[in-house]
Coordinates of C-alpha atoms (C1' of nucleotides) in Angstrom, one line a residue:
Chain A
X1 CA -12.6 -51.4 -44.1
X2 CA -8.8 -51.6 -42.6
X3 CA -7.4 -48.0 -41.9
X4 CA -6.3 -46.7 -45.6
X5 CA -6.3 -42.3 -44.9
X6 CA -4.7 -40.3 -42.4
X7 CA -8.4 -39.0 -41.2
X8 CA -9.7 -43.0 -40.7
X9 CA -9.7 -43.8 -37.0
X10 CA -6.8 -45.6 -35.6
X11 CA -6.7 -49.3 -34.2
X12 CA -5.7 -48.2 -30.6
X13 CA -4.0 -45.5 -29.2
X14 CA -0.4 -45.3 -28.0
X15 CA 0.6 -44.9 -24.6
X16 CA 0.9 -41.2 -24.3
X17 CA -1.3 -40.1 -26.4
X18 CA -3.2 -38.2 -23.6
X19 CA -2.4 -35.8 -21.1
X20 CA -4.2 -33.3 -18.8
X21 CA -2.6 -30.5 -21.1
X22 CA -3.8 -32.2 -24.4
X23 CA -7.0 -32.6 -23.0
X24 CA -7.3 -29.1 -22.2
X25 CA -6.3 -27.6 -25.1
X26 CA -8.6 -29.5 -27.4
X27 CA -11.8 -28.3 -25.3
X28 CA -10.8 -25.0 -25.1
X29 CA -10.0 -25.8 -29.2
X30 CA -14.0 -27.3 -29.5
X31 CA -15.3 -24.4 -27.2
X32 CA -13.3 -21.3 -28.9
X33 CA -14.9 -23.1 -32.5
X34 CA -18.3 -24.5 -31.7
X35 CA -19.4 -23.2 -28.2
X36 CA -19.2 -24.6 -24.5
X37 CA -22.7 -26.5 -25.5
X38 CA -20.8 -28.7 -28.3
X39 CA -18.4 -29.8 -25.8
X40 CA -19.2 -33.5 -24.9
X41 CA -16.6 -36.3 -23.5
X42 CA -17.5 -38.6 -26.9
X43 CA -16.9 -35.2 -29.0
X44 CA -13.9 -34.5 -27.1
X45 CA -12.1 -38.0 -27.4
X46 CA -13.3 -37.8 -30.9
X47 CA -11.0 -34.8 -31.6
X48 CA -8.2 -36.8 -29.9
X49 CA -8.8 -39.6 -31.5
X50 CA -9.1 -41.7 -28.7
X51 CA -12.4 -43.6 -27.0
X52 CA -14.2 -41.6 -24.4
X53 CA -13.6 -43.2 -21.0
X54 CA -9.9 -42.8 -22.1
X55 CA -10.2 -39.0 -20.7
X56 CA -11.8 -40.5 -17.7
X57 CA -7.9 -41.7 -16.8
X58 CA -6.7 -38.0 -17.0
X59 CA -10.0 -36.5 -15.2
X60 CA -11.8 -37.9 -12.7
X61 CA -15.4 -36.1 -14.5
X62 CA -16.1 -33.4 -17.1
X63 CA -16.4 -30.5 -14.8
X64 CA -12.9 -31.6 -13.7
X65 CA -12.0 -30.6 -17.2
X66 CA -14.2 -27.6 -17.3
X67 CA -12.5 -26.1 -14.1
X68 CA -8.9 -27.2 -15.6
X69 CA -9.6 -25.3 -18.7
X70 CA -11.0 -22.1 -16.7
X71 CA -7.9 -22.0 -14.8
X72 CA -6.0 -22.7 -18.6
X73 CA -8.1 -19.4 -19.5
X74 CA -7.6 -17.0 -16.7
X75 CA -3.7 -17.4 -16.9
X76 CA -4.2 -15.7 -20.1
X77 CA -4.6 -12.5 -18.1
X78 CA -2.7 -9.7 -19.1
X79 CA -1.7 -7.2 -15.7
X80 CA -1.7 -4.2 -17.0
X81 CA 1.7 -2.1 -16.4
X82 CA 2.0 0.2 -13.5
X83 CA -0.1 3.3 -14.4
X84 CA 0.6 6.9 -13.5
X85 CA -1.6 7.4 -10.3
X86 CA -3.2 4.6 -8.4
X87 CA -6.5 5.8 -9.6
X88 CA -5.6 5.3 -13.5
X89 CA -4.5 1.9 -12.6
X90 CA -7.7 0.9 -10.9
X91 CA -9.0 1.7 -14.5
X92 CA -7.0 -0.3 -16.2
X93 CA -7.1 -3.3 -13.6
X94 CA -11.0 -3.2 -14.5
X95 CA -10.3 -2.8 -18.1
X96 CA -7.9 -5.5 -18.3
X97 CA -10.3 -8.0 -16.3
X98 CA -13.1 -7.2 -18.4
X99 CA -11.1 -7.8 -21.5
X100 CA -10.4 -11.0 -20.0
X101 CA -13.9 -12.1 -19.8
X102 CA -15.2 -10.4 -23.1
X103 CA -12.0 -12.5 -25.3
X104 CA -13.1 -15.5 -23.5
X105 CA -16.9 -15.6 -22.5
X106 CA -16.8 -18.8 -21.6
X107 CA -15.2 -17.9 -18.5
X108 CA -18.8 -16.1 -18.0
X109 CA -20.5 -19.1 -18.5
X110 CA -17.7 -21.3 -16.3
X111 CA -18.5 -18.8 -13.5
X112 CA -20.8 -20.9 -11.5
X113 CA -18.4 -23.6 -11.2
X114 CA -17.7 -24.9 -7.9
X115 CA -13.9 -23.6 -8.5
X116 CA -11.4 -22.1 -6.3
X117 CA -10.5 -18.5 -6.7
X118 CA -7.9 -18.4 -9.5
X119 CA -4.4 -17.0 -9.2
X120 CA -5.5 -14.4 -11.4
X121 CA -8.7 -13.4 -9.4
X122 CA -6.1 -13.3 -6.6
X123 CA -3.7 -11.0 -8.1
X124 CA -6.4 -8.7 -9.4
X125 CA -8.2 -7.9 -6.1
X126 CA -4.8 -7.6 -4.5
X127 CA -4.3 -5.0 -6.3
X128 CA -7.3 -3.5 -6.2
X129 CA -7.1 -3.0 -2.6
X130 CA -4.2 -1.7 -2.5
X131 CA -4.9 0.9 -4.9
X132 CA -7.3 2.0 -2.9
X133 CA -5.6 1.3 0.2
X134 CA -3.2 4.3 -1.2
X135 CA -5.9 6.4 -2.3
X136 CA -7.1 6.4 1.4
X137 CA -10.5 5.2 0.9
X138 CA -11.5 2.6 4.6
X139 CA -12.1 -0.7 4.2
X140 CA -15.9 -0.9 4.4
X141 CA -16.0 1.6 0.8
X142 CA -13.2 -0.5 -0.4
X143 CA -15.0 -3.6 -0.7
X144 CA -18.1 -2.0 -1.1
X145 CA -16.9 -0.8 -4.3
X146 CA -14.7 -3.6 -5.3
X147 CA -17.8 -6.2 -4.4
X148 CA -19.7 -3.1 -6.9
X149 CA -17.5 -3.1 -9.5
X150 CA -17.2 -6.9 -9.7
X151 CA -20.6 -7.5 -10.2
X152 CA -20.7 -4.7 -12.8
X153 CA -17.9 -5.9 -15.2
X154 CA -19.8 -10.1 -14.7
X155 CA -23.0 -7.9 -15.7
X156 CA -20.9 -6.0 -18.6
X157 CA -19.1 -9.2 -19.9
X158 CA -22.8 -11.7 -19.7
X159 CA -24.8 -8.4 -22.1
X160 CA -21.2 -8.2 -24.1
X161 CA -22.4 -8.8 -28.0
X162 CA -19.5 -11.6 -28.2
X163 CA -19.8 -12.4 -32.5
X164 CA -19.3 -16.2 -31.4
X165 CA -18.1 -17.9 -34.5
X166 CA -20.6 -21.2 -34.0
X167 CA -23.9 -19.3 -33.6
X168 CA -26.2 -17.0 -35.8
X169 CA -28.3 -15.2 -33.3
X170 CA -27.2 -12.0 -32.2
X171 CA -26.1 -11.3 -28.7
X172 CA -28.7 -10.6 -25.7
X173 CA -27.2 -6.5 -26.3
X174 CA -28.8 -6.4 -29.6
X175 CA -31.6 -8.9 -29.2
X176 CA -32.4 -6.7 -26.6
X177 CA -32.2 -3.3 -28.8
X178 CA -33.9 -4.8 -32.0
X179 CA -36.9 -6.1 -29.6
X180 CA -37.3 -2.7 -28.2
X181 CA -37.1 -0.8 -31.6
X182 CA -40.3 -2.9 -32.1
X183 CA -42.4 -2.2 -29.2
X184 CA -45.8 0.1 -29.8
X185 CA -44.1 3.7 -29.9
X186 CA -47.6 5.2 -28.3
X187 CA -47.5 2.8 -24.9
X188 CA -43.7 3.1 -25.2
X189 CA -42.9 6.9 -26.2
X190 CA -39.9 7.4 -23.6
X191 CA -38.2 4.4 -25.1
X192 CA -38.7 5.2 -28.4
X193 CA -37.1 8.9 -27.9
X194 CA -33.7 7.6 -26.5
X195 CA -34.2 4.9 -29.5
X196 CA -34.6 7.4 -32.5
X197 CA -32.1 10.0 -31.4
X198 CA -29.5 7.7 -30.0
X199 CA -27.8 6.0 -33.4
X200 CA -24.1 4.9 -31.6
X201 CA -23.4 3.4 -28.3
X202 CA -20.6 1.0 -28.2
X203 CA -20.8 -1.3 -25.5
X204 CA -17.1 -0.1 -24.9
X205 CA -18.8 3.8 -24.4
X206 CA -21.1 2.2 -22.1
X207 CA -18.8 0.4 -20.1
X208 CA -16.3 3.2 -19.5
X209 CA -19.7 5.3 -18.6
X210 CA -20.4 3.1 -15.6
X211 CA -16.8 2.4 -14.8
X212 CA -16.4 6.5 -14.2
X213 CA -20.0 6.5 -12.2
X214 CA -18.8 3.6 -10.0
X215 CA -15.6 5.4 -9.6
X216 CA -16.7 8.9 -8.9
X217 CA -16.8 7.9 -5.2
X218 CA -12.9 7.4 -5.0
X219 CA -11.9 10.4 -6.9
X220 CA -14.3 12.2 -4.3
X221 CA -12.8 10.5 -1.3
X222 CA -9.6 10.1 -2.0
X223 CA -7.7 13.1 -3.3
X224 CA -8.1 12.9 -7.2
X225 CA -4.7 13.3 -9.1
X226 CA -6.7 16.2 -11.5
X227 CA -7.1 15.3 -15.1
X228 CA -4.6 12.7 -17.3
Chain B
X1 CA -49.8 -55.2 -10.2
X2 CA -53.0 -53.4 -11.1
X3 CA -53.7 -49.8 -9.6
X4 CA -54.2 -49.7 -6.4
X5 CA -53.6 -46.4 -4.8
X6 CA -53.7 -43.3 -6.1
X7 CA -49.8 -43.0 -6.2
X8 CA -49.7 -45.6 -9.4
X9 CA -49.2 -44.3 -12.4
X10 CA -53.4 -44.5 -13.9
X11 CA -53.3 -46.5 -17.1
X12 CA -54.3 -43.6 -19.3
X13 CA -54.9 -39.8 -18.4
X14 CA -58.0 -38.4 -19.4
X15 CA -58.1 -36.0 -22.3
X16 CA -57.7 -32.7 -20.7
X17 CA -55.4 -33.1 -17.9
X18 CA -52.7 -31.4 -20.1
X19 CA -52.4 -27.3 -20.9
X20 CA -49.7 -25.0 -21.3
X21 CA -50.8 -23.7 -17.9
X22 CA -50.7 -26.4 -15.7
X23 CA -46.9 -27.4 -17.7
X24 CA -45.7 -24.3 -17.1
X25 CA -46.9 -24.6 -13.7
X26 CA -45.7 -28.4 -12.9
X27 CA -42.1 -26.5 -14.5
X28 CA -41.7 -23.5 -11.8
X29 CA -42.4 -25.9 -9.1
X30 CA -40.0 -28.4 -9.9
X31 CA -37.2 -25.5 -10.8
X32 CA -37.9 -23.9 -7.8
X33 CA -37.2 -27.1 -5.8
X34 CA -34.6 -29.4 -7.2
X35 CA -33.7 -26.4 -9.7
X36 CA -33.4 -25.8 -13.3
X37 CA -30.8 -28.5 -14.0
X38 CA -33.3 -31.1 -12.5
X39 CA -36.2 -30.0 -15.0
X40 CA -36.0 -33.0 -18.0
X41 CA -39.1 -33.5 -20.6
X42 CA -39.3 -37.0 -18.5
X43 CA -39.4 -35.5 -14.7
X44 CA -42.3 -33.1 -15.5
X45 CA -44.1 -35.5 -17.6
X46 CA -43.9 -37.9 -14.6
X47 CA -44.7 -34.6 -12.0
X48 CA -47.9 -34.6 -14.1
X49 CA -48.7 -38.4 -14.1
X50 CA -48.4 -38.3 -18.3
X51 CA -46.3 -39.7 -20.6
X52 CA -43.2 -37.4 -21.8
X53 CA -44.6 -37.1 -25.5
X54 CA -47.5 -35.8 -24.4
X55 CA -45.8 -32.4 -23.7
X56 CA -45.1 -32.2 -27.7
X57 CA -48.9 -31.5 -28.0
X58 CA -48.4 -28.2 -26.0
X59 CA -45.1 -27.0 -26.7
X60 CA -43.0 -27.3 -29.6
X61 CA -39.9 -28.5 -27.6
X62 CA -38.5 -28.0 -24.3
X63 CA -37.3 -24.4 -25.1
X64 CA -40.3 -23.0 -25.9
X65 CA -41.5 -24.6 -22.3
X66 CA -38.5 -22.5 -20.6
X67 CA -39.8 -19.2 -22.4
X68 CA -43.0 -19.9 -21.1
X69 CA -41.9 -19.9 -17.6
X70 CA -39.2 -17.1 -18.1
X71 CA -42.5 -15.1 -19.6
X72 CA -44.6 -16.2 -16.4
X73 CA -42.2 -15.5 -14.1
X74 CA -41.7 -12.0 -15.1
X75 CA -45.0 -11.2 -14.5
X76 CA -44.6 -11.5 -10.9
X77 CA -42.8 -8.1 -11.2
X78 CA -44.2 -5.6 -8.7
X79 CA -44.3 -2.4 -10.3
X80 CA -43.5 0.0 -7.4
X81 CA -46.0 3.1 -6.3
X82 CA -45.0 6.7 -8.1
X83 CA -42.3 7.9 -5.5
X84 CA -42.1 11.4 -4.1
X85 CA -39.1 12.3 -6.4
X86 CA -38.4 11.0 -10.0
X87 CA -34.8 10.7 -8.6
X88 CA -36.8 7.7 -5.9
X89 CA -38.5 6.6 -8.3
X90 CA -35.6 5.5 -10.3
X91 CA -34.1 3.5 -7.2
X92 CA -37.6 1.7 -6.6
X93 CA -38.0 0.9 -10.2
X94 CA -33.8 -1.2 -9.7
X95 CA -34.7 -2.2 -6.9
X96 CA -37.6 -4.0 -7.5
X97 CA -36.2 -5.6 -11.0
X98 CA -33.6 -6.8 -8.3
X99 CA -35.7 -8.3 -6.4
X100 CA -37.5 -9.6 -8.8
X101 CA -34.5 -11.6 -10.1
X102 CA -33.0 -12.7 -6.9
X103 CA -36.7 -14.2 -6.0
X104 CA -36.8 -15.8 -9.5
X105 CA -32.8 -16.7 -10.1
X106 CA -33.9 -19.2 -13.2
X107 CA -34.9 -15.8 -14.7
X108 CA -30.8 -14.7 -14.4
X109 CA -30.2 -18.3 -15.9
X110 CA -32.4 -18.0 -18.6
X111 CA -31.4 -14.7 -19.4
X112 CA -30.0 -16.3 -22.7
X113 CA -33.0 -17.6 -24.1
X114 CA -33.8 -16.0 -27.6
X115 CA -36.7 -14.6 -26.1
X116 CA -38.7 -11.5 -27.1
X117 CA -38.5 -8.7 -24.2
X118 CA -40.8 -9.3 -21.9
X119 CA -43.8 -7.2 -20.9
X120 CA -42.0 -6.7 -17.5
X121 CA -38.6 -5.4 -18.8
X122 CA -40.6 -2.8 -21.7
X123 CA -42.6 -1.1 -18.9
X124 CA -39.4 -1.2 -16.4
X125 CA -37.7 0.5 -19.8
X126 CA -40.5 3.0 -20.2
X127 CA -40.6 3.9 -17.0
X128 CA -36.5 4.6 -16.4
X129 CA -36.8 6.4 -19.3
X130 CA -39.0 8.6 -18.4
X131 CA -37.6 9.5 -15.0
X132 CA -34.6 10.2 -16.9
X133 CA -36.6 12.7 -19.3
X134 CA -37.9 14.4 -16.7
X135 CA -34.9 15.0 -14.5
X136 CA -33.5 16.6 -17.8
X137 CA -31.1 13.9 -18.9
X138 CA -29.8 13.9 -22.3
X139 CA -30.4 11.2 -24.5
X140 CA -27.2 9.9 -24.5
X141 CA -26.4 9.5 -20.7
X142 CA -29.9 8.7 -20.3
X143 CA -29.4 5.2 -22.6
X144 CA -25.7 4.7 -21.1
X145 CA -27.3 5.2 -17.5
X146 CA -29.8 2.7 -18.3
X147 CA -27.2 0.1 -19.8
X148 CA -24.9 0.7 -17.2
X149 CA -27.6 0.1 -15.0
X150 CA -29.0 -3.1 -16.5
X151 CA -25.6 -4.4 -15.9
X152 CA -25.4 -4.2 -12.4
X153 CA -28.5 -5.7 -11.8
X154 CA -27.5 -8.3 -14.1
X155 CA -24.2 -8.8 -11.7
X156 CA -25.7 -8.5 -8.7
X157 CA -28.7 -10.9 -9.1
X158 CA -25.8 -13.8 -10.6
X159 CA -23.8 -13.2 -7.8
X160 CA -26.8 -12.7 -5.1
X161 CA -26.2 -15.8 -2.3
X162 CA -29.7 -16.9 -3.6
X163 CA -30.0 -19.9 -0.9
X164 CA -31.1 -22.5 -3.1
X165 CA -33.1 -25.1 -1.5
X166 CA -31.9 -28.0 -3.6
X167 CA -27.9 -27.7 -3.4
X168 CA -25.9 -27.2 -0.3
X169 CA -22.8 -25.4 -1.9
X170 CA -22.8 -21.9 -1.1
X171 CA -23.2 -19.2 -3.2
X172 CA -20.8 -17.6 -5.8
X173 CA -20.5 -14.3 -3.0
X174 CA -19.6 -17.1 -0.2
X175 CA -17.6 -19.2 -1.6
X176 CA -15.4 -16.0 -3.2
X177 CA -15.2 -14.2 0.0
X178 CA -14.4 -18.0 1.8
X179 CA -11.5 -18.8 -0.8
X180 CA -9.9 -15.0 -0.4
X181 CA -9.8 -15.9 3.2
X182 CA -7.3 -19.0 2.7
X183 CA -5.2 -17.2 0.5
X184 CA -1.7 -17.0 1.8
X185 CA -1.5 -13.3 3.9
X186 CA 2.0 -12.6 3.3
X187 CA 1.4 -12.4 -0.6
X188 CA -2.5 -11.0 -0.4
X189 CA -1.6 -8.8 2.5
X190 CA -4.2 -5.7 1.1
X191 CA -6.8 -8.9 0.7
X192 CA -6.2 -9.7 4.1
X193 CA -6.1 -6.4 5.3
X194 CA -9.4 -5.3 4.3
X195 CA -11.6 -9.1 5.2
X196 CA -9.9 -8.7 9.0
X197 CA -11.7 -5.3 9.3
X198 CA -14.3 -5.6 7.6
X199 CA -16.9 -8.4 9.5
X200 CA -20.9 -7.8 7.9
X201 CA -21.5 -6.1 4.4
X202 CA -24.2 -7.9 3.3
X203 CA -25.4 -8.2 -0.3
X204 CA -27.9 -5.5 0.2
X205 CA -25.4 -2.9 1.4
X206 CA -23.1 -3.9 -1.8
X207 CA -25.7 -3.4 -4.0
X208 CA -27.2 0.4 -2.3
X209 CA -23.7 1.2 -2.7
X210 CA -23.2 0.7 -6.1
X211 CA -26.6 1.6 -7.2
X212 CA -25.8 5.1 -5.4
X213 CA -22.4 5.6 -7.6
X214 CA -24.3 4.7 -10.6
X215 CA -27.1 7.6 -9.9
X216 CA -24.5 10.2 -8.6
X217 CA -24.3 11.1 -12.2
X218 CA -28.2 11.8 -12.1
X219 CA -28.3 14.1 -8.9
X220 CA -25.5 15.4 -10.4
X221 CA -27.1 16.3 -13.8
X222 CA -30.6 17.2 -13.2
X223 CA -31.8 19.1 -10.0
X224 CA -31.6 17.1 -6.5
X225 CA -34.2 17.0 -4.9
X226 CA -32.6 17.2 -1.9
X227 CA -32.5 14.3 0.7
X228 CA -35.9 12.4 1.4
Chain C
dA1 C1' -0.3 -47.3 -16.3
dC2 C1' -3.1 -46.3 -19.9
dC3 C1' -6.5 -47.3 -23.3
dT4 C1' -10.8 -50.0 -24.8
dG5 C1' -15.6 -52.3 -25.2
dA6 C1' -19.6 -53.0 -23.3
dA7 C1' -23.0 -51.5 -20.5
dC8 C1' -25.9 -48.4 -17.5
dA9 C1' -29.0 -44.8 -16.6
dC10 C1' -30.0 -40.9 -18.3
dC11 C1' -31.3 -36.9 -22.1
dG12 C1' -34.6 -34.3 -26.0
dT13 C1' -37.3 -35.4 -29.9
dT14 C1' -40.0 -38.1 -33.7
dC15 C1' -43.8 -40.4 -35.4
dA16 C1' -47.1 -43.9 -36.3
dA17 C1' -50.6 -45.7 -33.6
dG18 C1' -54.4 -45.8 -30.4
dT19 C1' -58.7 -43.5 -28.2
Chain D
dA1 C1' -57.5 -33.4 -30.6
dC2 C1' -54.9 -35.5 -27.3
dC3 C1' -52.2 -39.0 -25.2
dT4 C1' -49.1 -43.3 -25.8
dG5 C1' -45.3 -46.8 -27.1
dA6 C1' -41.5 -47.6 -29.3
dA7 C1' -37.6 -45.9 -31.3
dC8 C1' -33.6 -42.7 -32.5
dA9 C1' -29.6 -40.2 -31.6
dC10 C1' -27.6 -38.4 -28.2
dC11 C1' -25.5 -37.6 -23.0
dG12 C1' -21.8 -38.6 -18.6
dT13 C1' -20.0 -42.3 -16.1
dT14 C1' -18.6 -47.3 -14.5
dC15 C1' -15.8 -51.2 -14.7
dA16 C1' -13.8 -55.4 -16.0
dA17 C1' -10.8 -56.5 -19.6
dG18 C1' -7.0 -56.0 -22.7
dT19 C1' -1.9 -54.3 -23.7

DNA sequence: ACCTGAACACCGTTCAAGT
DNA sequence: ACCTGAACACCGTTCAAGT
């Protein structure tokens, strides 16, 4: 029963074996494969092959690790390059931070954390003011709208149909579609006739539909820079 | 050690202390004070003076308990009267799913559930839908509206400073606007700029404003019906 | 300083047994 | 039919002990 394969667990585990950087990287590893549900400390010291209450002299608890490995996933941010007009980089601010959220939708799920505002979260509604610090719109529609558009792209990104690799059932976007194809079509007709004559609606078409309706506002206040 | 007051656990409860309704009863009470992360198989077994196996006889597992509650809270919804204007009834009909969710928040965390659409959310549909149809919306914009729509609600409800009773952090909205606050002026200077001017916007104002954006596209579409 | 072993107080769920 | 007791396989966390 000695150690004979590569894959048998070790006797003990050299000094420095573990780090906070390790660490991190193999939750986001067990998340990214099997979901933020699968994570567990015994899992977690299992992929490092270590004992559990090893991680405890890294972390002082598991949401410790959970908020390091939020921060580990919102420095994956992408700014996007400085657009042509202030208004087409408020676009692609919200598009970039929705992205964000969409390729790592754990960062949904993390959102309720009791977390400090990340450097990226920072950087993003700097910008985002200032854009529309240029465009001219006051402060009261300025955070009106950001507060608006925040809450729309956290709405957009929870509905997103994310294919996660450890789980069958479809996403809340299509459980959601499926379940309404199936309602009686006589108590239900309205429904039905969007249904029936409605075949393709990305979730990308209706996310840039109520980017452009939150938007409308600025291009109306400010003065718009035409068509691009 | 024998019973003696009526606060001992009795020896044995009598055959039909236990039904779906008074679990799923016992369940929204003790979510809607110590919250949903407090509700164990063990707690409301002891909330109803059973044993915790004695749920199994109701409910298959503790999920289908959850959907149960989900399902009973939704019926609370409070369809609004017809409105003057299809254009107000639209806003009542958001407005009171809103509400709905930010007096129920467990309904925003169970959101997840596989759970078939409730009876609440297919007559909210129906009923958007056919505002929609009658203010001469197309097919398409009138699903993207509804989508887009859904999503903001979505937003707004998780983000809503829903004053729970059972935990003394603040909310997501407080502790965002809090940690912007501390962030260094000289590199967040638009941040700053707009929080200094900018004393009361309450969550209700946030969410008037964007729901207004979102519907622009309507009055802009079909006929106005001027204000009301 | 860092990792371990054993223990504690929890979970959700099962199943044969009582009534 | 309905409730119980004991058990199973999990959790996160602690702490004294080893190295």
């Amino acid at each position: 029963v000695s150690s004979s394969a590569s894959d048998s667990p070790r006797r003990r585990a050299p000094r420095g074996t573990l780090n906070q950087q390790v660490i991190v990287a193999a939750a986001i590893k067990i998340i990214e494969t099997h979901g933020l549900d699968a994570l567990s400390t015994r899992g977690l010291a299992r992929a490092l092959d270590v004992r559990q209450t090893a991680l405890y002299t890294h972390f002082p608890d598991k949401e410790a690790i959970l908020r390091a490995v939020a921060m580990e996933l919102f420095a994956r941010f992408k700014m996007p390059d400085s657009a042509a007009s202030d208004g087409e980089m408020l676009r692609a601010l919200i598009r970039a931070y929705f992205r964000l959220l969409i390729d790592n939708p754990v960062l949904v799920q993390l959102a309720s954390l009791p977390e400090s505002v990340s450097e990226t979260e920072a950087r993003v509604f700097e910008a985002l003011y200032g854009c529309l610090h240029r465009l001219g719109i006051d402060h009261r529609n300025a955070a009106a709208l950001v507060a608006s558009l925040s809450r729309y792209v956290l709405g957009s990104a929870t509905m997103y149909p994310a294919r996660h690799k450890w789980e069958e059932e479809p996403s809340l976007w299509e459980r959601h579609r499926d379940q309404l194809a199936t309602l009686p079509p006589e108590r239900y007709p309205a429904i039905h006739d969007v249904l029936q004559n409605l075949p393709t609606l990305t979730q990308e078409e209706v996310f840039e539909y109520g980017l452009e309706a939150l938007l409308n506002a600025v291009d109306a206040a400010g003065g718009t820079q035409a068509g691009g």
